[in-house]
mmCIF file of C-alpha atoms in Angstrom:
data_model
loop_
_atom_site.group_PDB
_atom_site.id
_atom_site.type_symbol
_atom_site.label_atom_id
_atom_site.label_comp_id
_atom_site.label_asym_id
_atom_site.label_seq_id
_atom_site.Cartn_x
_atom_site.Cartn_y
_atom_site.Cartn_z
ATOM 1 C CA MET M 1 -0.800 -5.013 19.291
ATOM 2 C CA PRO M 2 0.072 -7.186 21.452
ATOM 3 C CA HIS M 3 3.653 -8.121 21.876
ATOM 4 C CA LEU M 4 4.165 -10.837 24.559
ATOM 5 C CA SER M 5 7.885 -11.770 24.731
ATOM 6 C CA ILE M 6 8.748 -14.737 26.962
ATOM 7 C CA GLU M 7 12.316 -14.559 28.740
ATOM 8 C CA TYR M 8 13.218 -18.511 30.342
ATOM 9 C CA SER M 9 15.623 -20.505 31.670
ATOM 10 C CA ARG M 10 17.173 -22.788 28.366
ATOM 11 C CA ASN M 11 16.338 -25.443 31.264
ATOM 12 C CA LEU M 12 13.011 -25.455 30.982
ATOM 13 C CA GLU M 13 13.400 -26.866 27.643
ATOM 14 C CA ALA M 14 13.784 -29.904 28.963
ATOM 15 C CA ARG M 15 11.186 -29.899 31.215
ATOM 16 C CA LEU M 16 8.249 -27.771 29.354
ATOM 17 C CA ASP M 17 6.965 -27.572 25.336
ATOM 18 C CA MET M 18 7.659 -23.968 25.069
ATOM 19 C CA PRO M 19 6.467 -23.789 21.483
ATOM 20 C CA GLY M 20 2.811 -25.475 23.386
ATOM 21 C CA PHE M 21 3.851 -22.267 25.774
ATOM 22 C CA LEU M 22 3.825 -19.643 23.531
ATOM 23 C CA ARG M 23 0.279 -21.075 21.388
ATOM 24 C CA VAL M 24 -1.552 -21.237 25.064
ATOM 25 C CA LEU M 25 -0.610 -17.783 25.788
ATOM 26 C CA ARG M 26 -1.374 -16.718 22.091
ATOM 27 C CA ASP M 27 -5.452 -18.158 22.957
ATOM 28 C CA ALA M 28 -5.236 -16.478 26.426
ATOM 29 C CA ALA M 29 -4.784 -13.403 24.625
ATOM 30 C CA VAL M 30 -7.190 -13.547 21.925
ATOM 31 C CA ALA M 31 -10.307 -15.189 23.915
ATOM 32 C CA THR M 32 -10.246 -12.392 26.315
ATOM 33 C CA GLY M 33 -11.176 -10.006 23.107
ATOM 34 C CA VAL M 34 -8.657 -6.990 24.806
ATOM 35 C CA PHE M 35 -6.087 -7.756 21.166
ATOM 36 C CA PRO M 36 -7.100 -7.343 17.682
ATOM 37 C CA PRO M 37 -6.051 -11.716 16.691
ATOM 38 C CA ALA M 38 -3.826 -9.997 13.591
ATOM 39 C CA GLY M 39 -1.819 -8.181 15.938
ATOM 40 C CA ILE M 40 -0.399 -10.250 18.201
ATOM 41 C CA ARG M 41 2.917 -10.966 18.954
ATOM 42 C CA VAL M 42 4.241 -14.048 20.581
ATOM 43 C CA ARG M 43 8.107 -14.933 21.313
ATOM 44 C CA ALA M 44 10.443 -16.924 23.372
ATOM 45 C CA PHE M 45 14.173 -15.719 24.711
ATOM 46 C CA ALA M 46 16.113 -18.828 26.474
ATOM 47 C CA ALA M 47 18.287 -16.923 28.669
ATOM 48 C CA ASP M 48 22.206 -19.595 28.462
ATOM 49 C CA HIS M 49 23.536 -17.859 31.500
ATOM 50 C CA VAL M 50 21.293 -17.736 34.329
ATOM 51 C CA LEU M 51 21.723 -17.210 38.021
ATOM 52 C CA ILE M 52 18.649 -17.804 39.963
ATOM 53 C CA ALA M 53 18.881 -18.084 44.598
ATOM 54 C CA ASP M 54 21.115 -19.665 45.596
ATOM 55 C CA GLY M 55 22.745 -20.846 42.655
ATOM 56 C CA ASP M 56 21.281 -24.320 42.226
ATOM 57 C CA PRO M 57 21.175 -25.074 38.481
ATOM 58 C CA LYS M 58 17.985 -26.495 38.688
ATOM 59 C CA HIS M 59 15.847 -23.642 39.238
ATOM 60 C CA GLY M 60 13.812 -22.291 36.503
ATOM 61 C CA PHE M 61 12.219 -18.872 35.257
ATOM 62 C CA ILE M 62 10.021 -17.387 33.130
ATOM 63 C CA ASP M 63 9.031 -13.878 32.654
ATOM 64 C CA ILE M 64 6.624 -12.678 30.522
ATOM 65 C CA SER M 65 6.348 -9.527 29.425
ATOM 66 C CA VAL M 66 3.313 -8.080 27.536
ATOM 67 C CA ARG M 67 3.443 -4.725 25.875
ATOM 68 C CA LEU M 68 0.320 -3.046 24.238
ATOM 69 C CA ARG M 69 -0.658 0.312 22.381
ATOM 70 C CA GLY M 70 -2.666 3.052 24.548
ATOM 71 C CA GLY M 71 -5.993 3.453 25.151
ATOM 72 C CA ARG M 72 -7.266 0.402 26.644
ATOM 73 C CA SER M 73 -9.017 0.925 29.725
ATOM 74 C CA PRO M 74 -7.802 -0.064 32.880
ATOM 75 C CA GLU M 75 -10.648 -2.426 33.924
ATOM 76 C CA ASP M 76 -9.539 -3.814 30.654
ATOM 77 C CA LYS M 77 -6.023 -4.992 30.798
ATOM 78 C CA ALA M 78 -6.301 -6.184 34.793
ATOM 79 C CA ARG M 79 -8.153 -8.300 32.605
ATOM 80 C CA ALA M 80 -6.112 -9.701 29.882
ATOM 81 C CA THR M 81 -3.372 -9.643 32.610
ATOM 82 C CA ALA M 82 -5.136 -11.891 34.571
ATOM 83 C CA ALA M 83 -5.957 -14.215 31.897
ATOM 84 C CA ILE M 84 -3.170 -14.289 30.618
ATOM 85 C CA PHE M 85 -1.377 -15.103 33.827
ATOM 86 C CA ALA M 86 -4.000 -17.911 34.783
ATOM 87 C CA ALA M 87 -3.147 -19.543 31.041
ATOM 88 C CA ALA M 88 0.769 -19.530 32.253
ATOM 89 C CA GLU M 89 0.410 -20.672 35.444
ATOM 90 C CA ALA M 90 -2.022 -23.626 34.328
ATOM 91 C CA PHE M 91 0.202 -24.683 31.234
ATOM 92 C CA CYS M 92 3.026 -24.206 34.180
ATOM 93 C CA ALA M 93 0.938 -26.541 36.815
ATOM 94 C CA GLN M 94 3.027 -29.814 36.841
ATOM 95 C CA ASP M 95 6.574 -28.201 36.353
ATOM 96 C CA LEU M 96 5.225 -25.822 39.312
ATOM 97 C CA ALA M 97 4.246 -28.902 41.584
ATOM 98 C CA ALA M 98 7.564 -30.805 40.780
ATOM 99 C CA ASN M 99 10.722 -28.484 40.822
ATOM 100 C CA SER M 100 11.790 -24.567 40.761
ATOM 101 C CA LEU M 101 10.169 -22.348 38.566
ATOM 102 C CA MET M 102 9.936 -18.971 38.957
ATOM 103 C CA LEU M 103 6.571 -17.056 36.921
ATOM 104 C CA SER M 104 5.981 -13.740 36.331
ATOM 105 C CA LEU M 105 4.182 -11.610 34.129
ATOM 106 C CA GLU M 106 4.657 -7.564 33.384
ATOM 107 C CA MET M 107 1.778 -5.817 30.873
ATOM 108 C CA ARG M 108 3.258 -1.775 29.969
ATOM 109 C CA ASP M 109 1.928 -0.220 27.279
ATOM 110 C CA ILE M 110 3.666 1.676 24.852
ATOM 111 C CA ASP M 111 2.864 4.836 23.730
ATOM 112 C CA PRO M 112 1.393 5.461 20.551
ATOM 113 C CA GLU M 113 3.382 8.638 19.573
ATOM 114 C CA LEU M 114 5.881 7.165 20.055
ATOM 115 C CA SER M 115 5.959 3.855 18.259
ATOM 116 C CA PRO M 116 4.785 3.960 14.426
ATOM 117 C CA LYS M 117 3.472 1.076 12.887
ATOM 118 C CA THR M 118 2.786 -0.232 9.198
ATOM 119 C CA SER M 119 1.762 -4.498 8.674
ATOM 120 C CA SER M 120 0.109 -6.422 6.072
ATOM 121 C CA ILE M 121 -0.539 -9.287 7.728
ATOM 122 C CA ARG M 122 -4.709 -8.524 7.880
ATOM 123 C CA ARG M 123 -4.400 -8.939 4.087
ATOM 124 C CA PHE M 124 -2.296 -12.932 4.652
ATOM 125 C CA LEU M 125 -4.936 -13.758 7.394
ATOM 126 C CA PRO M 126 -7.976 -16.246 7.481
ATOM 127 C CA LYS M 127 -11.074 -13.597 7.375
ATOM 128 C CA ASP M 128 -12.061 -14.938 11.199
ATOM 129 C CA MET M 129 -8.527 -13.455 11.981
ATOM 130 C CA GLN M 130 -8.675 -10.526 10.138
ATOM 131 C CA ALA M 131 -9.840 -7.735 13.301
#
């Protein structure tokens, strides 16, 4: 059950296709084989008020937080982190080359003992996504 939460500076909406960015991250997470597709949740929140570095309003940022239930090996988490970040970096490559953009990602575990879950989503997904 990975949660991908993206916080970004609102000025990026004029420079990047944010819904497309979410799809790319979701697809990268699925492609790792580390996360069950039915559990992936990707969402983004624009920051209306930001002050980056020297305060130039052209600066932008994207901060990706990946939270997942404990139990995956350190190797799987490292591989998934690298794959998701590589997908994000590739999606943003043109903007990184032409503009001031800070891109970051952090993955962390959620303690399953302290995070109860329930879901009916699998009943509503195509068969190939019910894993």
